[in-house]
Amino acid sequence: EVTRMVLENLTVDERLLPRVRGLLDELGPTLMELAESDARFFSDARHPARQFLERVTDRSLAYATEAEPGFERFVRDIGRATQTLAACPAVERTQHFALELERLQQQWERDDRTQTKLREETARRLLHIEQRNLLAERLVHEWRSAMLDDAIPRPVVEFVSGPWAQAVAEAQLNPAVGVDEQHRLTHVVDDLLWSVQPSRSRKNPAR
């Protein structure tokens, strides 16, 4: 009766997402059988089945919605463990709870490492983008005086101020790009702006 009350309380707990509550409901019959056959389920707070239930519910609270990354993997792993526990012999169930909990914890540790790595990579990418944008703004400021000439078409000004400034900034942030190449990319701006001014460019066809 106590086990049934615990399960009922969990399956109506609004903090748990519906699919998690559904999995706990599926686990109910297995826990009911275990409670009748293994008295340690009540007397030992570290009983594998109680630890399993506690760890699963605690980890599930980390997901605010079912759309969050990792949730599908979480419910799939819990579902597999629930089916395995239901199929094993009753006399071996306590041992199997310990085994399934160990498998889950190992998977969760791998998932946590992956998520940490993804967060770190995302933070590095965002920092790189911010640095590139700041550098591109500084380059545009340096080129601004050369772009004030009314003879320079607006699309060229927009190209130099936008994509080309980003490309030059990216090259300057990339340690694999040599200094000579960086200077060449920067000097392209002078040639480009000169080339779209017929009054100047027609005087030097070779250039």
PDB file of C-alpha atoms in Angstrom:
ATOM      1  CA  GLU A   1       0.000   0.000   0.000  1.00  0.00           C
ATOM      2  CA  VAL A   2       2.868   2.396   0.794  1.00  0.00           C
ATOM      3  CA  THR A   3       4.512   1.631  -2.550  1.00  0.00           C
ATOM      4  CA  ARG A   4       1.252   2.268  -4.358  1.00  0.00           C
ATOM      5  CA  MET A   5       0.879   5.640  -2.618  1.00  0.00           C
ATOM      6  CA  VAL A   6       4.451   6.636  -3.527  1.00  0.00           C
ATOM      7  CA  LEU A   7       3.865   5.781  -7.167  1.00  0.00           C
ATOM      8  CA  GLU A   8       0.535   7.591  -7.243  1.00  0.00           C
ATOM      9  CA  ASN A   9       2.156  10.705  -5.811  1.00  0.00           C
ATOM     10  CA  LEU A  10       4.876  10.591  -8.469  1.00  0.00           C
ATOM     11  CA  THR A  11       2.500  10.035 -11.381  1.00  0.00           C
ATOM     12  CA  VAL A  12       0.505  13.155 -10.471  1.00  0.00           C
ATOM     13  CA  ASP A  13       3.546  15.332  -9.699  1.00  0.00           C
ATOM     14  CA  GLU A  14       3.248  18.274 -12.117  1.00  0.00           C
ATOM     15  CA  ARG A  15       6.987  18.929 -11.870  1.00  0.00           C
ATOM     16  CA  LEU A  16       7.561  15.740 -13.856  1.00  0.00           C
ATOM     17  CA  LEU A  17       6.842  15.809 -17.576  1.00  0.00           C
ATOM     18  CA  PRO A  18       3.953  13.623 -18.805  1.00  0.00           C
ATOM     19  CA  ARG A  19       6.166  11.064 -20.523  1.00  0.00           C
ATOM     20  CA  VAL A  20       8.252  10.673 -17.376  1.00  0.00           C
ATOM     21  CA  ARG A  21       5.120  10.112 -15.309  1.00  0.00           C
ATOM     22  CA  GLY A  22       4.036   7.542 -17.892  1.00  0.00           C
ATOM     23  CA  LEU A  23       7.307   5.659 -17.521  1.00  0.00           C
ATOM     24  CA  LEU A  24       6.962   5.633 -13.735  1.00  0.00           C
ATOM     25  CA  ASP A  25       3.443   4.267 -14.139  1.00  0.00           C
ATOM     26  CA  GLU A  26       4.829   1.461 -16.319  1.00  0.00           C
ATOM     27  CA  LEU A  27       7.425   0.722 -13.646  1.00  0.00           C
ATOM     28  CA  GLY A  28       4.684   0.432 -11.001  1.00  0.00           C
ATOM     29  CA  PRO A  29       3.897  -3.304 -11.268  1.00  0.00           C
ATOM     30  CA  THR A  30       7.600  -4.192 -11.090  1.00  0.00           C
ATOM     31  CA  LEU A  31       8.066  -2.126  -7.934  1.00  0.00           C
ATOM     32  CA  MET A  32       4.905  -3.559  -6.393  1.00  0.00           C
ATOM     33  CA  GLU A  33       6.187  -7.108  -6.844  1.00  0.00           C
ATOM     34  CA  LEU A  34       9.579  -6.132  -5.447  1.00  0.00           C
ATOM     35  CA  ALA A  35       8.008  -4.497  -2.371  1.00  0.00           C
ATOM     36  CA  GLU A  36       6.231  -7.771  -1.568  1.00  0.00           C
ATOM     37  CA  SER A  37       9.296  -9.989  -2.042  1.00  0.00           C
ATOM     38  CA  ASP A  38      12.125  -7.855  -0.642  1.00  0.00           C
ATOM     39  CA  ALA A  39      11.618  -6.282   2.795  1.00  0.00           C
ATOM     40  CA  ARG A  40      14.820  -4.252   2.405  1.00  0.00           C
ATOM     41  CA  PHE A  41      12.967  -2.092  -0.101  1.00  0.00           C
ATOM     42  CA  PHE A  42      11.459  -0.258   2.889  1.00  0.00           C
ATOM     43  CA  SER A  43      14.182  -0.630   5.499  1.00  0.00           C
ATOM     44  CA  ASP A  44      17.226   0.282   3.388  1.00  0.00           C
ATOM     45  CA  ALA A  45      17.328   3.822   2.001  1.00  0.00           C
ATOM     46  CA  ARG A  46      20.118   2.709  -0.339  1.00  0.00           C
ATOM     47  CA  HIS A  47      18.173  -0.175  -1.790  1.00  0.00           C
ATOM     48  CA  PRO A  48      18.922  -0.283  -5.565  1.00  0.00           C
ATOM     49  CA  ALA A  49      15.248   0.074  -6.489  1.00  0.00           C
ATOM     50  CA  ARG A  50      14.801   3.122  -4.283  1.00  0.00           C
ATOM     51  CA  GLN A  51      18.040   4.601  -5.617  1.00  0.00           C
ATOM     52  CA  PHE A  52      16.832   3.918  -9.155  1.00  0.00           C
ATOM     53  CA  LEU A  53      13.546   5.689  -8.538  1.00  0.00           C
ATOM     54  CA  GLU A  54      15.236   8.630  -6.811  1.00  0.00           C
ATOM     55  CA  ARG A  55      17.909   9.146  -9.493  1.00  0.00           C
ATOM     56  CA  VAL A  56      15.431   8.900 -12.354  1.00  0.00           C
ATOM     57  CA  THR A  57      13.011  11.418 -10.843  1.00  0.00           C
ATOM     58  CA  ASP A  58      15.814  13.788  -9.808  1.00  0.00           C
ATOM     59  CA  ARG A  59      17.376  13.797 -13.265  1.00  0.00           C
ATOM     60  CA  SER A  60      14.016  14.211 -14.974  1.00  0.00           C
ATOM     61  CA  LEU A  61      13.551  17.537 -13.147  1.00  0.00           C
ATOM     62  CA  ALA A  62      16.382  18.955 -15.246  1.00  0.00           C
ATOM     63  CA  TYR A  63      14.065  18.928 -18.283  1.00  0.00           C
ATOM     64  CA  ALA A  64      11.568  21.777 -18.341  1.00  0.00           C
ATOM     65  CA  THR A  65      10.029  20.657 -21.649  1.00  0.00           C
ATOM     66  CA  GLU A  66      10.067  17.524 -23.760  1.00  0.00           C
ATOM     67  CA  ALA A  67      11.703  19.485 -26.589  1.00  0.00           C
ATOM     68  CA  GLU A  68      14.931  20.039 -24.664  1.00  0.00           C
ATOM     69  CA  PRO A  69      18.120  18.405 -25.984  1.00  0.00           C
ATOM     70  CA  GLY A  70      18.734  14.996 -24.459  1.00  0.00           C
ATOM     71  CA  PHE A  71      15.164  14.366 -23.323  1.00  0.00           C
ATOM     72  CA  GLU A  72      14.388  11.824 -26.045  1.00  0.00           C
ATOM     73  CA  ARG A  73      17.525   9.884 -25.156  1.00  0.00           C
ATOM     74  CA  PHE A  74      16.592  10.063 -21.474  1.00  0.00           C
ATOM     75  CA  VAL A  75      13.092   8.599 -21.883  1.00  0.00           C
ATOM     76  CA  ARG A  76      14.339   5.980 -24.340  1.00  0.00           C
ATOM     77  CA  ASP A  77      16.944   4.756 -21.840  1.00  0.00           C
ATOM     78  CA  ILE A  78      14.446   4.712 -18.969  1.00  0.00           C
ATOM     79  CA  GLY A  79      11.941   2.844 -21.134  1.00  0.00           C
ATOM     80  CA  ARG A  80      14.527   0.227 -22.038  1.00  0.00           C
ATOM     81  CA  ALA A  81      15.491  -0.207 -18.377  1.00  0.00           C
ATOM     82  CA  THR A  82      11.828  -0.528 -17.367  1.00  0.00           C
ATOM     83  CA  GLN A  83      11.243  -3.288 -19.919  1.00  0.00           C
ATOM     84  CA  THR A  84      14.399  -5.128 -18.844  1.00  0.00           C
ATOM     85  CA  LEU A  85      13.384  -4.999 -15.182  1.00  0.00           C
ATOM     86  CA  ALA A  86       9.878  -6.232 -15.909  1.00  0.00           C
ATOM     87  CA  ALA A  87      11.237  -9.209 -17.865  1.00  0.00           C
ATOM     88  CA  CYS A  88      13.835 -10.403 -15.351  1.00  0.00           C
ATOM     89  CA  PRO A  89      13.049 -13.085 -12.730  1.00  0.00           C
ATOM     90  CA  ALA A  90      11.581 -11.711  -9.510  1.00  0.00           C
ATOM     91  CA  VAL A  91      14.344 -13.254  -7.380  1.00  0.00           C
ATOM     92  CA  GLU A  92      16.978 -11.369  -9.381  1.00  0.00           C
ATOM     93  CA  ARG A  93      15.133  -8.066  -9.596  1.00  0.00           C
ATOM     94  CA  THR A  94      17.037  -6.231  -6.864  1.00  0.00           C
ATOM     95  CA  GLN A  95      20.319  -7.098  -8.541  1.00  0.00           C
ATOM     96  CA  HIS A  96      18.958  -5.987 -11.914  1.00  0.00           C
ATOM     97  CA  PHE A  97      17.851  -2.641 -10.486  1.00  0.00           C
ATOM     98  CA  ALA A  98      21.468  -2.066  -9.433  1.00  0.00           C
ATOM     99  CA  LEU A  99      22.741  -3.063 -12.890  1.00  0.00           C
ATOM    100  CA  GLU A 100      20.263  -0.867 -14.755  1.00  0.00           C
ATOM    101  CA  LEU A 101      20.991   2.084 -12.494  1.00  0.00           C
ATOM    102  CA  GLU A 102      24.718   1.682 -13.145  1.00  0.00           C
ATOM    103  CA  ARG A 103      24.118   1.580 -16.923  1.00  0.00           C
ATOM    104  CA  LEU A 104      21.956   4.682 -16.741  1.00  0.00           C
ATOM    105  CA  GLN A 105      24.472   6.612 -14.656  1.00  0.00           C
ATOM    106  CA  GLN A 106      27.267   5.727 -17.071  1.00  0.00           C
ATOM    107  CA  GLN A 107      25.145   6.944 -19.991  1.00  0.00           C
ATOM    108  CA  TRP A 108      24.196  10.127 -18.123  1.00  0.00           C
ATOM    109  CA  GLU A 109      27.861  10.850 -17.404  1.00  0.00           C
ATOM    110  CA  ARG A 110      28.659  10.468 -21.119  1.00  0.00           C
ATOM    111  CA  ASP A 111      25.706  12.697 -22.019  1.00  0.00           C
ATOM    112  CA  ASP A 112      26.801  15.320 -19.493  1.00  0.00           C
ATOM    113  CA  ARG A 113      30.333  15.355 -20.893  1.00  0.00           C
ATOM    114  CA  THR A 114      28.937  15.737 -24.417  1.00  0.00           C
ATOM    115  CA  GLN A 115      26.636  18.591 -23.366  1.00  0.00           C
ATOM    116  CA  THR A 116      29.473  20.322 -21.516  1.00  0.00           C
ATOM    117  CA  LYS A 117      31.667  20.060 -24.600  1.00  0.00           C
ATOM    118  CA  LEU A 118      28.877  21.443 -26.796  1.00  0.00           C
ATOM    119  CA  ARG A 119      28.324  24.372 -24.436  1.00  0.00           C
ATOM    120  CA  GLU A 120      32.041  25.127 -24.398  1.00  0.00           C
ATOM    121  CA  GLU A 121      32.236  24.965 -28.210  1.00  0.00           C
ATOM    122  CA  THR A 122      29.175  27.210 -28.514  1.00  0.00           C
ATOM    123  CA  ALA A 123      30.707  29.725 -26.115  1.00  0.00           C
ATOM    124  CA  ARG A 124      33.956  29.696 -28.112  1.00  0.00           C
ATOM    125  CA  ARG A 125      32.073  30.222 -31.388  1.00  0.00           C
ATOM    126  CA  LEU A 126      30.078  33.120 -29.949  1.00  0.00           C
ATOM    127  CA  LEU A 127      33.241  34.717 -28.595  1.00  0.00           C
ATOM    128  CA  HIS A 128      34.940  34.313 -31.978  1.00  0.00           C
ATOM    129  CA  ILE A 129      31.958  35.889 -33.771  1.00  0.00           C
ATOM    130  CA  GLU A 130      31.983  38.814 -31.343  1.00  0.00           C
ATOM    131  CA  GLN A 131      35.716  39.325 -31.852  1.00  0.00           C
ATOM    132  CA  ARG A 132      35.292  39.146 -35.643  1.00  0.00           C
ATOM    133  CA  ASN A 133      32.445  41.673 -35.603  1.00  0.00           C
ATOM    134  CA  LEU A 134      34.459  44.126 -33.497  1.00  0.00           C
ATOM    135  CA  LEU A 135      37.478  43.750 -35.769  1.00  0.00           C
ATOM    136  CA  ALA A 136      35.307  44.162 -38.877  1.00  0.00           C
ATOM    137  CA  GLU A 137      33.880  47.395 -37.440  1.00  0.00           C
ATOM    138  CA  ARG A 138      37.391  48.708 -36.854  1.00  0.00           C
ATOM    139  CA  LEU A 139      38.387  47.847 -40.443  1.00  0.00           C
ATOM    140  CA  VAL A 140      35.311  49.596 -41.844  1.00  0.00           C
ATOM    141  CA  HIS A 141      36.195  52.663 -39.795  1.00  0.00           C
ATOM    142  CA  GLU A 142      39.686  52.645 -41.330  1.00  0.00           C
ATOM    143  CA  TRP A 143      38.242  52.358 -44.842  1.00  0.00           C
ATOM    144  CA  ARG A 144      35.428  54.834 -44.328  1.00  0.00           C
ATOM    145  CA  SER A 145      37.262  57.880 -45.644  1.00  0.00           C
ATOM    146  CA  ALA A 146      38.050  56.065 -48.900  1.00  0.00           C
ATOM    147  CA  MET A 147      34.386  55.111 -49.322  1.00  0.00           C
ATOM    148  CA  LEU A 148      32.964  58.628 -48.921  1.00  0.00           C
ATOM    149  CA  ASP A 149      33.510  59.438 -52.581  1.00  0.00           C
ATOM    150  CA  ASP A 150      30.118  59.796 -54.285  1.00  0.00           C
ATOM    151  CA  ALA A 151      31.529  58.049 -57.363  1.00  0.00           C
ATOM    152  CA  ILE A 152      31.683  54.717 -55.550  1.00  0.00           C
ATOM    153  CA  PRO A 153      28.481  52.717 -56.184  1.00  0.00           C
ATOM    154  CA  ARG A 154      26.398  51.871 -53.125  1.00  0.00           C
ATOM    155  CA  PRO A 155      26.547  48.064 -53.710  1.00  0.00           C
ATOM    156  CA  VAL A 156      30.356  48.235 -53.590  1.00  0.00           C
ATOM    157  CA  VAL A 157      30.286  50.209 -50.330  1.00  0.00           C
ATOM    158  CA  GLU A 158      27.873  47.667 -48.838  1.00  0.00           C
ATOM    159  CA  PHE A 159      30.061  44.772 -50.000  1.00  0.00           C
ATOM    160  CA  VAL A 160      33.246  46.240 -48.536  1.00  0.00           C
ATOM    161  CA  SER A 161      31.508  47.258 -45.284  1.00  0.00           C
ATOM    162  CA  GLY A 162      29.785  43.891 -44.908  1.00  0.00           C
ATOM    163  CA  PRO A 163      31.029  40.578 -46.324  1.00  0.00           C
ATOM    164  CA  TRP A 164      34.546  41.726 -47.202  1.00  0.00           C
ATOM    165  CA  ALA A 165      35.164  43.310 -43.804  1.00  0.00           C
ATOM    166  CA  GLN A 166      34.013  40.051 -42.176  1.00  0.00           C
ATOM    167  CA  ALA A 167      36.285  38.002 -44.455  1.00  0.00           C
ATOM    168  CA  VAL A 168      39.341  40.147 -43.716  1.00  0.00           C
ATOM    169  CA  ALA A 169      38.588  40.068 -39.981  1.00  0.00           C
ATOM    170  CA  GLU A 170      38.238  36.279 -40.091  1.00  0.00           C
ATOM    171  CA  ALA A 171      41.613  35.999 -41.846  1.00  0.00           C
ATOM    172  CA  GLN A 172      43.271  38.204 -39.249  1.00  0.00           C
ATOM    173  CA  LEU A 173      41.881  36.053 -36.432  1.00  0.00           C
ATOM    174  CA  ASN A 174      42.995  32.831 -38.118  1.00  0.00           C
ATOM    175  CA  PRO A 175      46.563  31.892 -37.057  1.00  0.00           C
ATOM    176  CA  ALA A 176      46.893  29.753 -40.207  1.00  0.00           C
ATOM    177  CA  VAL A 177      46.667  32.842 -42.442  1.00  0.00           C
ATOM    178  CA  GLY A 178      50.037  34.538 -42.879  1.00  0.00           C
ATOM    179  CA  VAL A 179      50.671  38.251 -42.492  1.00  0.00           C
ATOM    180  CA  ASP A 180      51.342  38.681 -46.221  1.00  0.00           C
ATOM    181  CA  GLU A 181      48.002  37.135 -47.081  1.00  0.00           C
ATOM    182  CA  GLN A 182      46.237  39.340 -44.535  1.00  0.00           C
ATOM    183  CA  HIS A 183      47.824  42.443 -46.082  1.00  0.00           C
ATOM    184  CA  ARG A 184      46.858  41.276 -49.565  1.00  0.00           C
ATOM    185  CA  LEU A 185      43.219  40.896 -48.521  1.00  0.00           C
ATOM    186  CA  THR A 186      43.253  44.341 -46.945  1.00  0.00           C
ATOM    187  CA  HIS A 187      44.807  45.971 -50.014  1.00  0.00           C
ATOM    188  CA  VAL A 188      42.091  44.512 -52.221  1.00  0.00           C
ATOM    189  CA  VAL A 189      39.852  47.275 -50.845  1.00  0.00           C
ATOM    190  CA  ASP A 190      42.038  49.998 -52.359  1.00  0.00           C
ATOM    191  CA  ASP A 191      42.052  48.285 -55.757  1.00  0.00           C
ATOM    192  CA  LEU A 192      38.331  47.596 -55.666  1.00  0.00           C
ATOM    193  CA  LEU A 193      37.354  51.153 -54.782  1.00  0.00           C
ATOM    194  CA  TRP A 194      39.738  52.509 -57.419  1.00  0.00           C
ATOM    195  CA  SER A 195      38.417  50.138 -60.106  1.00  0.00           C
ATOM    196  CA  VAL A 196      34.799  51.383 -59.831  1.00  0.00           C
ATOM    197  CA  GLN A 197      35.755  55.037 -60.372  1.00  0.00           C
ATOM    198  CA  PRO A 198      35.983  55.476 -64.175  1.00  0.00           C
ATOM    199  CA  SER A 199      37.521  58.930 -63.897  1.00  0.00           C
ATOM    200  CA  ARG A 200      40.520  57.324 -62.215  1.00  0.00           C
ATOM    201  CA  SER A 201      40.615  53.803 -63.577  1.00  0.00           C
ATOM    202  CA  ARG A 202      40.574  54.789 -67.260  1.00  0.00           C
ATOM    203  CA  LYS A 203      43.893  56.548 -66.722  1.00  0.00           C
ATOM    204  CA  ASN A 204      45.588  53.240 -65.903  1.00  0.00           C
ATOM    205  CA  PRO A 205      44.166  50.381 -68.009  1.00  0.00           C
ATOM    206  CA  ALA A 206      47.043  48.068 -67.061  1.00  0.00           C
ATOM    207  CA  ARG A 207      46.192  48.263 -63.379  1.00  0.00           C
TER     208      ARG A 207
END
